[in-house]
């Protein structure tokens, strides 16, 4: 199914010049999406925390295009024209949009995008970038056609197309948390994300991201997900995820931080364990990562602190903690960085509420 059937378009509308701009955040998975099939369909459900300050801001200016053989778009990232890499993903996503919304075949796009965070820092730029692009493109459709659908329909449609650009991007459409993938108490959907609203204690969680390496990932997402295709622990992983979702969601609804911490950290270590146990073993944790986690465990033992860690496919650590322990955790991080004598950055973020349209 290409998009949602309850959305209709009448192409008689004639707004053939204009500008739209969206800001869309990144997200950090608490239960990890790892493994996919078909058209970006996840092997397992996942849940993520939407970030607030780590976002992509994307502006699209559109104008008439004389014929379908002309160039479709120019893409600028932080002011620099991009001619490869991410551009191919942009082209593919525009193509998917145009299949359902052929009005886009009549337009030329100037796309200007910037991130509020550096590349290769453990923050998913593809999630924020593709969700911002999908929102902007769908806004172009809305401005150039009689778009039949309410705000919820618009957001679901944007989540659907975000997924086609980058799987985890579909979760960035919602805050403070989003679920993607079916099979968990009937809540999730494989084609788009849905919002999840927890207990008040989880509405504001801080995220300090310790950047141990700024090098590009050793393994790209496509290759990484493919490692699960014939993984010896594939079936066990699917079973594990569903059990973890069954534990995590009630914990978040009840304000149970201890269970939340256990599941989130189990997921982080499971992701890296799966990579190390794949047919082509991959080690992404750095020595500094392991040292920090050991020191964190020593520091928090017996203190009753509401703090947990998670790690995506790289060496950088997201330290998640409650407002009531913000000062002591940030002091611990500052002292650890000073004592380690590492030349490293720490990026501070927190729970966010999702995308925002800047103007239309």
Short mmCIF file of C-alpha atoms in Angstrom, two decimals:
data_model
loop_
_atom_site.label_atom_id
_atom_site.label_comp_id
_atom_site.label_asym_id
_atom_site.label_seq_id
_atom_site.Cartn_x
_atom_site.Cartn_y
_atom_site.Cartn_z
CA UNK A 1 0.00 0.00 0.00
CA UNK A 2 1.49 3.35 -1.04
CA UNK A 3 0.36 5.72 1.67
CA UNK A 4 -3.12 6.01 3.11
CA UNK A 5 -6.22 5.37 1.11
CA UNK A 6 -8.35 7.91 3.00
CA UNK A 7 -6.24 10.79 1.67
CA UNK A 8 -7.39 12.17 -1.65
CA UNK A 9 -5.77 14.69 -3.96
CA UNK A 10 -7.36 16.97 -6.53
CA UNK A 11 -4.62 18.40 -8.74
CA UNK A 12 -6.71 21.35 -9.95
CA UNK A 13 -5.23 23.59 -7.26
CA UNK A 14 -2.61 25.93 -8.78
CA UNK A 15 -0.10 26.95 -6.07
CA UNK A 16 2.84 26.19 -8.38
CA UNK A 17 5.34 28.46 -6.61
CA UNK A 18 6.04 28.64 -2.91
CA UNK A 19 8.17 27.77 0.09
CA UNK A 20 7.64 25.52 3.09
CA UNK A 21 9.94 24.79 6.00
CA UNK A 22 9.92 22.12 8.68
CA UNK A 23 12.00 21.28 11.72
CA UNK A 24 12.06 17.59 12.65
CA UNK A 25 13.99 15.96 15.50
CA UNK A 26 16.13 12.89 15.73
CA UNK A 27 15.22 10.08 18.10
CA UNK A 28 17.05 7.50 20.15
CA UNK A 29 15.72 3.95 20.19
CA UNK A 30 15.13 2.40 23.59
CA UNK A 31 14.09 -0.93 22.10
CA UNK A 32 16.15 -1.35 18.97
CA UNK A 33 15.04 -1.80 15.39
CA UNK A 34 17.59 -4.20 13.88
CA UNK A 35 16.74 -6.24 10.82
CA UNK A 36 14.25 -5.55 8.05
CA UNK A 37 12.60 -7.04 4.99
CA UNK A 38 10.84 -5.90 1.84
CA UNK A 39 10.02 -2.22 1.62
CA UNK A 40 11.55 -1.05 4.90
CA UNK A 41 9.40 -3.39 7.00
CA UNK A 42 10.98 -3.93 10.44
CA UNK A 43 11.87 -7.38 11.69
CA UNK A 44 10.68 -6.35 15.14
CA UNK A 45 8.82 -3.53 16.89
CA UNK A 46 10.78 -0.68 18.47
CA UNK A 47 10.17 2.32 20.69
CA UNK A 48 12.17 5.53 20.74
CA UNK A 49 12.50 8.73 22.72
CA UNK A 50 12.10 11.84 20.59
CA UNK A 51 14.84 14.42 21.08
CA UNK A 52 14.32 18.17 21.46
CA UNK A 53 17.45 20.03 20.36
CA UNK A 54 18.96 17.61 17.84
CA UNK A 55 16.93 18.34 14.73
CA UNK A 56 17.10 18.93 10.99
CA UNK A 57 15.61 22.07 9.50
CA UNK A 58 14.59 21.70 5.87
CA UNK A 59 13.22 24.32 3.51
CA UNK A 60 11.76 23.50 0.11
CA UNK A 61 11.17 26.18 -2.49
CA UNK A 62 9.25 24.92 -5.50
CA UNK A 63 8.57 26.26 -8.98
CA UNK A 64 7.16 24.88 -12.26
CA UNK A 65 9.20 22.35 -14.23
CA UNK A 66 8.72 22.42 -18.00
CA UNK A 67 9.05 18.69 -18.67
CA UNK A 68 9.70 15.46 -16.84
CA UNK A 69 13.19 15.08 -18.29
CA UNK A 70 14.50 18.20 -16.57
CA UNK A 71 16.50 18.10 -13.36
CA UNK A 72 14.19 17.58 -10.39
CA UNK A 73 16.00 19.34 -7.53
CA UNK A 74 19.07 21.01 -6.08
CA UNK A 75 20.03 19.99 -2.55
CA UNK A 76 22.07 22.11 -0.14
CA UNK A 77 23.32 20.85 3.22
CA UNK A 78 24.48 23.62 5.57
CA UNK A 79 24.80 25.93 2.58
CA UNK A 80 26.91 23.57 0.47
CA UNK A 81 25.50 21.99 -2.67
CA UNK A 82 25.42 18.20 -2.39
CA UNK A 83 25.88 16.04 -5.47
CA UNK A 84 26.21 12.50 -4.12
CA UNK A 85 25.49 10.26 -1.15
CA UNK A 86 22.48 11.69 0.62
CA UNK A 87 21.29 13.22 -2.65
CA UNK A 88 20.48 9.76 -4.02
CA UNK A 89 18.23 9.12 -1.01
CA UNK A 90 16.51 12.45 -1.57
CA UNK A 91 15.91 11.56 -5.21
CA UNK A 92 14.49 8.17 -4.27
CA UNK A 93 12.10 9.66 -1.73
CA UNK A 94 10.85 12.31 -4.15
CA UNK A 95 10.25 9.50 -6.64
CA UNK A 96 8.16 7.57 -4.12
CA UNK A 97 6.11 10.66 -3.36
CA UNK A 98 5.55 11.35 -7.06
CA UNK A 99 4.12 7.87 -7.61
CA UNK A 100 1.17 8.76 -5.40
CA UNK A 101 1.19 12.52 -5.91
CA UNK A 102 1.98 13.09 -9.61
CA UNK A 103 1.61 16.85 -9.18
CA UNK A 104 5.22 16.72 -7.93
CA UNK A 105 6.33 15.64 -11.42
CA UNK A 106 5.54 19.18 -12.56
CA UNK A 107 7.80 20.88 -10.03
CA UNK A 108 11.45 21.75 -9.47
CA UNK A 109 12.66 21.83 -5.86
CA UNK A 110 15.41 23.82 -4.19
CA UNK A 111 16.02 21.99 -0.92
CA UNK A 112 18.06 23.60 1.87
CA UNK A 113 18.79 21.56 4.94
CA UNK A 114 20.87 21.95 8.08
CA UNK A 115 21.43 19.95 11.25
CA UNK A 116 21.85 21.35 14.75
CA UNK A 117 24.30 18.57 15.60
CA UNK A 118 27.52 17.30 14.03
CA UNK A 119 27.61 14.21 11.82
CA UNK A 120 28.76 10.81 13.17
CA UNK A 121 28.08 11.62 16.81
CA UNK A 122 25.62 8.91 17.77
CA UNK A 123 22.62 11.02 16.76
CA UNK A 124 20.61 9.67 13.83
CA UNK A 125 20.81 12.37 11.16
CA UNK A 126 18.93 10.15 8.70
CA UNK A 127 15.96 10.07 11.09
CA UNK A 128 15.71 13.83 11.44
CA UNK A 129 16.73 14.50 7.83
CA UNK A 130 14.29 12.14 6.15
CA UNK A 131 11.39 13.05 8.41
CA UNK A 132 11.95 16.78 7.79
CA UNK A 133 12.12 16.12 4.05
CA UNK A 134 8.96 14.00 4.06
CA UNK A 135 7.06 16.65 6.01
CA UNK A 136 8.19 19.38 3.62
CA UNK A 137 7.32 17.35 0.51
CA UNK A 138 3.90 16.48 1.88
CA UNK A 139 3.35 20.17 2.63
CA UNK A 140 4.17 20.92 -1.01
CA UNK A 141 1.51 18.38 -2.00
CA UNK A 142 -0.92 20.09 0.36
CA UNK A 143 -0.16 23.51 -1.14
CA UNK A 144 -0.36 22.39 -4.77
CA UNK A 145 -3.35 20.05 -4.49
CA UNK A 146 -6.63 19.72 -2.67
CA UNK A 147 -5.21 17.43 0.03
CA UNK A 148 -8.01 15.45 1.63
CA UNK A 149 -7.12 14.61 5.20
CA UNK A 150 -6.88 16.07 8.70
CA UNK A 151 -3.76 16.72 10.78
CA UNK A 152 -3.58 13.13 12.02
CA UNK A 153 -3.82 11.84 8.45
CA UNK A 154 -1.08 14.24 7.40
CA UNK A 155 1.23 13.10 10.21
CA UNK A 156 0.64 9.40 9.52
CA UNK A 157 1.29 9.93 5.82
CA UNK A 158 4.51 11.79 6.60
CA UNK A 159 5.55 8.97 8.94
CA UNK A 160 4.82 6.43 6.20
CA UNK A 161 7.00 8.23 3.66
CA UNK A 162 9.70 8.97 6.25
CA UNK A 163 10.01 5.22 6.74
CA UNK A 164 10.71 4.75 3.04
CA UNK A 165 13.60 7.19 3.32
CA UNK A 166 15.03 5.78 6.55
CA UNK A 167 13.28 3.28 8.77
CA UNK A 168 13.85 5.01 12.10
CA UNK A 169 12.76 8.36 10.61
CA UNK A 170 9.11 7.35 10.88
CA UNK A 171 9.41 7.56 14.68
CA UNK A 172 10.52 11.22 14.58
CA UNK A 173 6.99 12.33 13.67
CA UNK A 174 5.79 11.93 17.24
CA UNK A 175 6.81 12.87 20.74
CA UNK A 176 7.58 12.26 23.47
CA UNK A 177 7.91 8.60 22.46
CA UNK A 178 6.99 6.63 19.36
CA UNK A 179 6.39 2.96 18.60
CA UNK A 180 7.04 1.44 15.20
CA UNK A 181 6.30 -2.17 14.29
CA UNK A 182 3.41 -4.56 14.81
CA UNK A 183 2.88 -7.34 17.27
CA UNK A 184 2.97 -5.57 20.62
CA UNK A 185 -0.45 -5.48 22.25
CA UNK A 186 -1.89 -4.33 18.95
CA UNK A 187 -0.36 -0.86 19.37
CA UNK A 188 2.20 -0.63 16.58
CA UNK A 189 2.14 -0.69 12.79
CA UNK A 190 4.84 -1.80 10.35
CA UNK A 191 4.20 1.04 7.88
CA UNK A 192 4.21 4.07 10.17
CA UNK A 193 4.88 4.98 13.78
CA UNK A 194 2.33 5.77 16.48
CA UNK A 195 2.77 8.02 19.53
CA UNK A 196 3.21 6.61 23.02
CA UNK A 197 2.36 8.68 26.10
CA UNK A 198 3.97 7.46 29.34
CA UNK A 199 3.66 8.28 33.02
CA UNK A 200 4.54 11.88 33.90
CA UNK A 201 7.90 10.72 35.32
CA UNK A 202 9.03 9.89 31.78
CA UNK A 203 7.83 13.08 30.11
CA UNK A 204 11.12 14.86 30.70
CA UNK A 205 14.18 12.63 30.44
CA UNK A 206 17.58 14.18 29.82
CA UNK A 207 20.02 12.70 27.33
CA UNK A 208 23.73 13.44 27.61
CA UNK A 209 25.51 12.01 24.57
CA UNK A 210 29.17 11.18 25.15
CA UNK A 211 31.04 11.37 21.87
CA UNK A 212 33.95 8.94 22.02
CA UNK A 213 34.41 8.96 18.24
CA UNK A 214 33.32 11.21 15.37
CA UNK A 215 34.43 8.76 12.70
CA UNK A 216 31.77 7.49 10.26
CA UNK A 217 30.19 4.18 11.24
CA UNK A 218 32.20 1.11 10.24
CA UNK A 219 28.99 -0.54 9.10
CA UNK A 220 26.21 1.29 7.28
CA UNK A 221 22.60 0.77 8.27
CA UNK A 222 21.68 -1.28 5.19
CA UNK A 223 24.55 -3.71 5.70
CA UNK A 224 23.96 -3.80 9.44
CA UNK A 225 20.31 -4.75 9.08
CA UNK A 226 21.20 -7.40 6.50
CA UNK A 227 23.32 -9.17 9.12
CA UNK A 228 20.07 -10.31 10.74
CA UNK A 229 18.85 -12.12 7.60
CA UNK A 230 20.73 -15.33 8.39
CA UNK A 231 21.74 -14.57 11.95
CA UNK A 232 21.86 -17.68 14.17
CA UNK A 233 20.03 -15.78 16.92
CA UNK A 234 17.40 -14.17 14.69
CA UNK A 235 14.41 -16.02 16.13
CA UNK A 236 15.67 -15.58 19.67
CA UNK A 237 16.08 -11.86 19.06
CA UNK A 238 12.50 -11.50 17.83
CA UNK A 239 11.24 -13.33 20.92
CA UNK A 240 13.45 -11.16 23.15
CA UNK A 241 12.14 -7.91 21.65
CA UNK A 242 8.50 -8.83 22.22
CA UNK A 243 9.23 -9.76 25.83
CA UNK A 244 11.12 -6.51 26.33
CA UNK A 245 8.25 -4.49 24.85
CA UNK A 246 5.84 -6.31 27.16
CA UNK A 247 7.99 -5.24 30.12
CA UNK A 248 8.91 -1.74 29.00
CA UNK A 249 5.53 -0.29 28.01
CA UNK A 250 3.79 -1.04 31.34
CA UNK A 251 6.88 0.20 33.20
CA UNK A 252 6.71 3.51 31.34
CA UNK A 253 2.97 3.79 31.97
CA UNK A 254 3.47 3.15 35.70
CA UNK A 255 6.61 5.24 36.25
CA UNK A 256 8.73 2.16 36.99
CA UNK A 257 12.24 3.45 36.36
CA UNK A 258 14.05 0.32 37.58
CA UNK A 259 12.39 -1.93 34.98
CA UNK A 260 12.85 0.77 32.33
CA UNK A 261 16.59 0.89 33.06
CA UNK A 262 16.95 -2.88 32.93
CA UNK A 263 15.20 -3.21 29.58
CA UNK A 264 16.86 -0.21 27.93
CA UNK A 265 20.35 -1.37 28.89
CA UNK A 266 19.59 -4.96 27.93
CA UNK A 267 18.56 -3.71 24.49
CA UNK A 268 21.75 -1.69 24.06
CA UNK A 269 23.98 -4.63 24.93
CA UNK A 270 21.88 -7.05 22.88
CA UNK A 271 22.30 -4.90 19.77
CA UNK A 272 26.06 -5.00 20.05
CA UNK A 273 26.05 -8.66 21.01
CA UNK A 274 24.08 -9.45 17.86
CA UNK A 275 26.60 -7.57 15.73
CA UNK A 276 29.53 -9.36 17.33
CA UNK A 277 27.82 -12.76 16.86
CA UNK A 278 26.85 -12.24 13.21
CA UNK A 279 28.36 -14.19 10.31
CA UNK A 280 30.59 -11.17 9.67
CA UNK A 281 31.43 -10.10 13.23
CA UNK A 282 31.36 -6.36 13.87
CA UNK A 283 32.78 -4.63 16.95
CA UNK A 284 31.64 -1.02 17.25
CA UNK A 285 32.27 -0.37 20.94
CA UNK A 286 35.45 1.55 21.72
CA UNK A 287 37.68 0.86 24.74
CA UNK A 288 36.53 4.21 26.14
CA UNK A 289 32.91 3.09 25.83
CA UNK A 290 33.50 0.03 27.98
CA UNK A 291 35.58 1.98 30.49
CA UNK A 292 32.84 4.57 30.87
CA UNK A 293 30.12 1.96 31.36
CA UNK A 294 32.16 0.20 34.03
CA UNK A 295 32.81 3.49 35.82
CA UNK A 296 29.13 4.41 35.56
CA UNK A 297 28.14 1.12 37.17
CA UNK A 298 30.58 1.72 40.05
CA UNK A 299 29.33 5.28 40.50
CA UNK A 300 25.60 4.56 40.58
CA UNK A 301 25.61 1.32 42.61
CA UNK A 302 23.64 1.76 45.81
CA UNK A 303 22.68 5.38 45.12
CA UNK A 304 19.17 4.81 43.74
CA UNK A 305 19.82 7.08 40.78
CA UNK A 306 17.35 7.23 37.91
CA UNK A 307 19.91 6.87 35.15
CA UNK A 308 20.26 4.43 32.27
CA UNK A 309 22.42 4.17 29.18
CA UNK A 310 21.73 3.19 25.63
CA UNK A 311 23.98 2.90 22.58
CA UNK A 312 23.11 2.77 18.90
CA UNK A 313 25.31 1.16 16.21
CA UNK A 314 28.50 2.95 17.22
CA UNK A 315 30.72 3.67 20.24
CA UNK A 316 28.94 6.76 21.60
CA UNK A 317 26.81 6.55 24.75
CA UNK A 318 23.44 8.16 25.44
CA UNK A 319 23.10 8.65 29.19
CA UNK A 320 19.41 9.01 30.07
CA UNK A 321 18.35 10.40 33.44
CA UNK A 322 15.57 12.11 35.36
CA UNK A 323 15.41 15.80 36.25
CA UNK A 324 15.80 15.09 39.97
CA UNK A 325 19.27 13.62 39.37
CA UNK A 326 20.42 16.00 36.67
CA UNK A 327 23.01 17.83 38.75
CA UNK A 328 24.73 14.75 40.16
CA UNK A 329 24.81 13.01 36.77
CA UNK A 330 26.21 16.03 34.96
CA UNK A 331 28.87 16.42 37.66
CA UNK A 332 29.78 12.76 37.20
CA UNK A 333 30.09 13.23 33.43
CA UNK A 334 32.21 16.38 33.79
CA UNK A 335 34.55 14.74 36.29
CA UNK A 336 34.83 11.60 34.19
CA UNK A 337 35.73 13.54 31.04
CA UNK A 338 38.30 15.57 32.99
CA UNK A 339 39.87 12.51 34.60
CA UNK A 340 39.93 10.58 31.32
CA UNK A 341 41.98 13.32 29.64
CA UNK A 342 40.10 12.55 26.44
CA UNK A 343 39.51 15.25 23.86
CA UNK A 344 35.79 14.57 23.54
CA UNK A 345 32.46 16.34 23.35
CA UNK A 346 29.26 15.88 25.29
CA UNK A 347 25.96 16.93 23.70
CA UNK A 348 23.03 17.61 26.02
CA UNK A 349 19.47 16.99 24.90
CA UNK A 350 16.15 15.94 26.38
CA UNK A 351 12.73 14.58 25.52
CA UNK A 352 11.03 16.48 22.71
CA UNK A 353 7.50 16.67 21.37
CA UNK A 354 8.09 16.17 17.66
CA UNK A 355 8.28 18.24 14.46
CA UNK A 356 7.29 21.86 13.94
CA UNK A 357 6.34 23.71 10.77
CA UNK A 358 8.14 27.05 10.66
CA UNK A 359 6.14 28.69 7.91
CA UNK A 360 3.99 27.74 4.95
#
